[in-house]
Coordinates of C-alpha atoms in Angstrom, one line a residue:
M19 CA -2.7 -10.4 0.7
K20 CA -2.0 -8.0 3.3
D21 CA -3.7 -9.2 6.7
L22 CA -7.2 -9.0 4.8
D23 CA -9.4 -11.5 2.7
V24 CA -12.0 -11.1 0.1
H25 CA -14.7 -11.0 2.6
K26 CA -13.7 -7.9 4.7
K27 CA -15.7 -4.9 3.4
V28 CA -13.8 -1.9 2.3
A29 CA -14.5 1.7 1.5
V30 CA -12.4 3.6 -1.1
L31 CA -12.7 7.4 -0.5
I32 CA -10.7 9.2 -3.3
D33 CA -9.6 12.9 -3.1
A34 CA -10.1 13.8 -6.7
D35 CA -8.0 17.3 -5.7
N36 CA -5.2 15.2 -5.2
A37 CA -5.6 12.0 -6.9
Q38 CA -4.6 10.5 -10.3
L39 CA -7.7 9.9 -12.8
S40 CA -5.6 7.8 -15.1
K41 CA -4.8 5.2 -12.3
L42 CA -8.5 4.8 -11.1
S43 CA -9.1 1.5 -12.5
A44 CA -5.6 0.0 -11.5
I45 CA -6.0 1.5 -7.6
L46 CA -9.7 -0.3 -7.5
D47 CA -7.9 -3.3 -8.8
E48 CA -5.4 -3.4 -6.1
I49 CA -7.5 -2.7 -3.5
S50 CA -9.8 -5.6 -4.7
A51 CA -7.4 -7.7 -4.4
H52 CA -7.1 -7.5 -0.5
G53 CA -11.1 -7.2 0.0
H54 CA -14.6 -6.7 -1.3
V55 CA -14.9 -2.9 -2.1
L56 CA -18.1 -2.2 -0.7
I57 CA -18.2 1.6 -1.2
K58 CA -16.6 3.8 -3.8
R59 CA -17.0 7.8 -3.5
A60 CA -14.7 10.7 -4.8
Y61 CA -14.9 14.1 -3.2
G62 CA -14.2 17.2 -5.2
D63 CA -16.2 20.4 -6.7
W64 CA -17.3 18.7 -10.2
S65 CA -18.3 21.8 -11.2
I66 CA -14.7 23.3 -11.8
D67 CA -12.8 22.8 -15.0
A68 CA -10.2 20.8 -13.1
L69 CA -12.4 17.9 -12.7
K70 CA -14.3 17.7 -15.9
N71 CA -12.7 14.7 -17.6
W72 CA -13.9 12.7 -14.3
K73 CA -17.5 12.1 -15.5
T74 CA -16.9 9.1 -17.9
P75 CA -14.0 7.5 -15.7
L76 CA -16.7 7.5 -12.5
N77 CA -19.3 6.2 -14.4
E78 CA -17.7 3.4 -15.6
L79 CA -16.0 2.2 -12.4
A80 CA -19.4 3.2 -10.8
I81 CA -17.7 5.3 -8.1
Q82 CA -20.0 7.9 -6.4
P83 CA -19.4 11.4 -7.2
I84 CA -19.8 13.6 -3.9
Q85 CA -20.2 17.1 -4.6
Q86 CA -18.6 19.8 -2.2
F87 CA -18.2 23.5 -3.1
A88 CA -15.2 25.5 -2.1
Y89 CA -17.0 28.0 0.2
T90 CA -13.8 30.2 0.7
T91 CA -10.8 30.6 -1.0
G92 CA -7.7 29.0 0.8
K93 CA -9.7 26.3 2.4
N94 CA -10.3 22.7 1.5
A95 CA -13.8 21.6 1.9
T96 CA -13.3 18.6 0.0
D97 CA -10.8 17.3 2.7
A98 CA -13.8 17.9 5.4
S99 CA -16.5 16.1 3.6
M100 CA -14.3 13.2 2.9
I101 CA -13.3 12.9 6.3
I102 CA -17.0 13.3 7.6
D103 CA -18.0 10.5 5.8
A104 CA -15.6 8.4 6.8
M105 CA -16.2 8.7 10.4
D106 CA -19.8 8.1 9.6
L107 CA -18.7 4.5 8.2
L108 CA -16.7 4.2 11.0
Y109 CA -19.4 4.6 13.6
S110 CA -21.6 2.6 11.2
E111 CA -19.7 -0.5 12.3
K112 CA -20.0 -2.0 8.4
I113 CA -16.7 -1.5 7.2
D114 CA -13.7 -3.4 8.1
A115 CA -11.3 -1.5 6.1
F116 CA -10.7 2.2 4.3
A117 CA -8.4 3.3 1.2
L118 CA -7.7 6.7 1.6
V119 CA -6.6 7.9 -1.9
S120 CA -4.7 11.3 -1.7
S121 CA -1.1 12.3 -1.8
D122 CA -2.4 14.7 0.9
S123 CA -0.6 14.9 4.1
D124 CA -4.1 16.5 5.7
F125 CA -5.3 12.9 5.8
T126 CA -2.9 11.7 8.4
K127 CA -4.8 12.1 11.5
L128 CA -8.0 10.3 9.9
A129 CA -5.5 7.4 9.3
S130 CA -4.6 7.4 12.9
R131 CA -8.3 7.5 14.0
L132 CA -9.0 4.8 12.0
R133 CA -6.5 2.5 12.9
E134 CA -7.1 3.7 16.7
S135 CA -10.6 1.8 16.0
E136 CA -8.8 -1.5 14.9
K137 CA -9.4 -0.4 11.3
F138 CA -7.3 -1.7 8.4
V139 CA -6.2 1.5 6.7
F140 CA -4.7 1.6 2.9
G141 CA -3.2 4.7 1.6
V142 CA -2.9 5.3 -1.9
G143 CA -0.8 8.3 -3.4
E144 CA 2.0 9.5 -5.2
K145 CA 5.7 8.9 -3.8
K146 CA 5.6 12.7 -3.2
T147 CA 3.1 11.9 -0.4
P148 CA 4.6 13.3 2.9
V149 CA 5.8 10.5 5.0
S150 CA 3.6 11.5 8.1
F151 CA 0.4 10.5 6.0
R152 CA 2.3 7.1 4.5
N153 CA 3.3 6.0 8.1
A154 CA 0.0 6.6 9.5
C155 CA -1.6 3.7 7.3
D156 CA -1.4 -0.1 7.7
D157 CA -0.4 -0.3 4.0
F158 CA 1.0 2.4 1.8
I159 CA 0.6 2.1 -2.1
F160 CA 2.4 4.0 -4.5
T161 CA 0.4 4.9 -7.8
E162 CA 3.9 4.6 -9.7
N163 CA 3.8 0.9 -8.7
L164 CA 0.4 0.4 -10.5
E165 CA 2.0 1.3 -13.6
A166 CA 5.4 0.3 -14.3
G167 CA 5.8 -2.4 -11.8
Q168 CA 3.0 -4.3 -12.4
V169 CA 3.4 -7.9 -12.1
S170 CA 2.6 -10.0 -14.9
K171 CA 1.1 -13.8 -15.0
S172 CA 4.8 -15.4 -15.0
G173 CA 5.3 -13.8 -11.3
K174 CA 7.9 -11.3 -13.1
P175 CA 7.9 -7.4 -13.2
K176 CA 6.3 -6.1 -16.3
Q177 CA 9.4 -3.6 -16.8
E178 CA 12.6 -5.2 -15.7
Q179 CA 15.2 -3.4 -13.5
S180 CA 18.8 -4.5 -13.1
S181 CA 19.6 -5.2 -9.6
A182 CA 22.1 -2.5 -9.5
G183 CA 20.7 1.1 -8.5
N184 CA 17.3 -0.5 -7.5
G185 CA 17.4 1.6 -4.2
A186 CA 17.0 -2.0 -2.4
E187 CA 20.2 -0.7 -0.5
E188 CA 18.0 1.4 1.8
L189 CA 16.2 -2.2 3.0
I190 CA 19.4 -3.4 4.4
P191 CA 19.0 -1.8 7.9
A192 CA 15.3 -3.4 8.4
M193 CA 16.2 -6.5 6.6
L194 CA 19.4 -7.1 9.3
K195 CA 16.8 -6.2 12.1
A196 CA 14.5 -9.1 11.0
W197 CA 17.0 -11.3 10.7
E198 CA 18.5 -10.8 14.2
L199 CA 15.0 -11.0 15.1
Y200 CA 14.1 -14.0 13.4
Q201 CA 17.1 -16.5 12.7
N202 CA 16.8 -19.8 13.6
D203 CA 19.8 -21.9 15.6
D204 CA 22.1 -22.1 12.1
G205 CA 21.6 -18.5 11.5
W206 CA 19.2 -18.6 8.9
V207 CA 16.2 -16.4 8.9
N208 CA 12.9 -17.5 6.6
V209 CA 12.2 -14.9 3.8
S210 CA 8.3 -15.1 4.6
P211 CA 7.7 -13.4 7.7
V212 CA 10.3 -10.6 6.6
G213 CA 8.0 -9.3 4.3
N214 CA 5.6 -8.9 7.2
F215 CA 8.3 -7.3 9.3
L216 CA 9.1 -4.9 6.5
K217 CA 5.6 -3.6 6.0
R218 CA 5.1 -3.4 9.7
A219 CA 8.2 -1.1 9.8
K220 CA 7.7 0.5 6.6
P221 CA 4.0 0.9 5.5
D222 CA 4.8 2.2 2.2
F223 CA 7.2 -1.3 1.5
D224 CA 6.1 -2.7 -1.7
P225 CA 8.7 -5.1 -3.7
R226 CA 7.7 -3.2 -7.0
T227 CA 9.1 -0.3 -5.8
Y228 CA 12.6 -2.2 -6.3
G229 CA 11.7 -3.5 -9.6
A230 CA 11.1 -6.7 -7.7
A231 CA 7.9 -9.2 -7.9
K232 CA 8.7 -10.4 -4.4
V233 CA 11.0 -10.0 -1.2
T234 CA 13.3 -13.1 -2.5
D235 CA 13.9 -10.8 -5.6
I236 CA 15.3 -7.9 -3.5
V237 CA 17.2 -10.2 -1.2
S238 CA 18.8 -11.9 -4.3
S239 CA 19.4 -8.5 -5.7
L240 CA 22.0 -7.7 -3.0
P241 CA 24.6 -10.7 -3.3
T242 CA 27.0 -8.6 -1.6
V243 CA 25.2 -8.6 1.6
F244 CA 22.9 -11.6 1.7
E245 CA 23.3 -15.0 0.8
M246 CA 20.7 -17.3 0.4
T247 CA 19.7 -21.2 0.4
R248 CA 16.7 -23.1 -0.1
Q249 CA 15.2 -25.9 2.1
K250 CA 12.4 -28.6 1.5
G251 CA 9.1 -27.7 3.0
K252 CA 5.6 -29.7 3.0
G253 CA 4.9 -31.4 -0.5
T254 CA 6.4 -30.1 -3.3
T255 CA 6.9 -26.1 -1.4
Q256 CA 10.4 -24.7 -0.9
I257 CA 11.3 -22.4 2.0
I258 CA 14.0 -19.8 1.4
L259 CA 16.1 -18.5 3.9
Y260 CA 18.8 -15.8 3.8
R261 CA 21.5 -14.7 6.4
P262 CA 24.0 -12.0 5.9
I263 CA 27.3 -12.8 4.5
F264 CA 29.2 -11.3 7.7
A265 CA 27.2 -13.9 10.0
T266 CA 29.5 -16.4 8.2
T267 CA 33.1 -14.8 8.4

């Protein structure tokens, strides 16, 4: 889990104009794994044809539809309504975390404001979501990962990807930085804190983006850069460590 537990109260606010209807159930499942979803609201002008297919899923998933008519052309009244509700919930002091479901950068300031008030903020959107909004969140979840990269009960990705070309190379600078910060006297770093470091440095970090189930899989997909070893931990647990190959030369 990502700094939350099942006792944390979460409000899920959905921008229907910029959210994927087909992913609603998967989104709620993902957020529910990190806390207790107390509020579920979706904002939009439900009188328009573009949102006509939302009625049944909203009912089935017990999501409250919030009607917001477009007062003038070119102005997004839906965004304003969602932002006002978020601030009302913030001041109610009943919510510990917010999940903002949108691919719209208009919610960047809202995410930053909620974090300033020490609330945990999830962002949920497509990979096209502007980086400003993604980085304003504590944790940004790509909806693409909620379909193609879901993890099965065996702990393996349902759709396997080869380590070659999985895009993990872009993580190498951050993984090297983590190694510099956390390495032990023998030059090895425990993989466990590295995952937390990557999430802080890159809020949209998710192993599933790289066809992996966990950080360990990402390290093992970069055998020309890092080497791995295992040490016995408490009981039957094993501690997995890595270090850059150049550190041994």
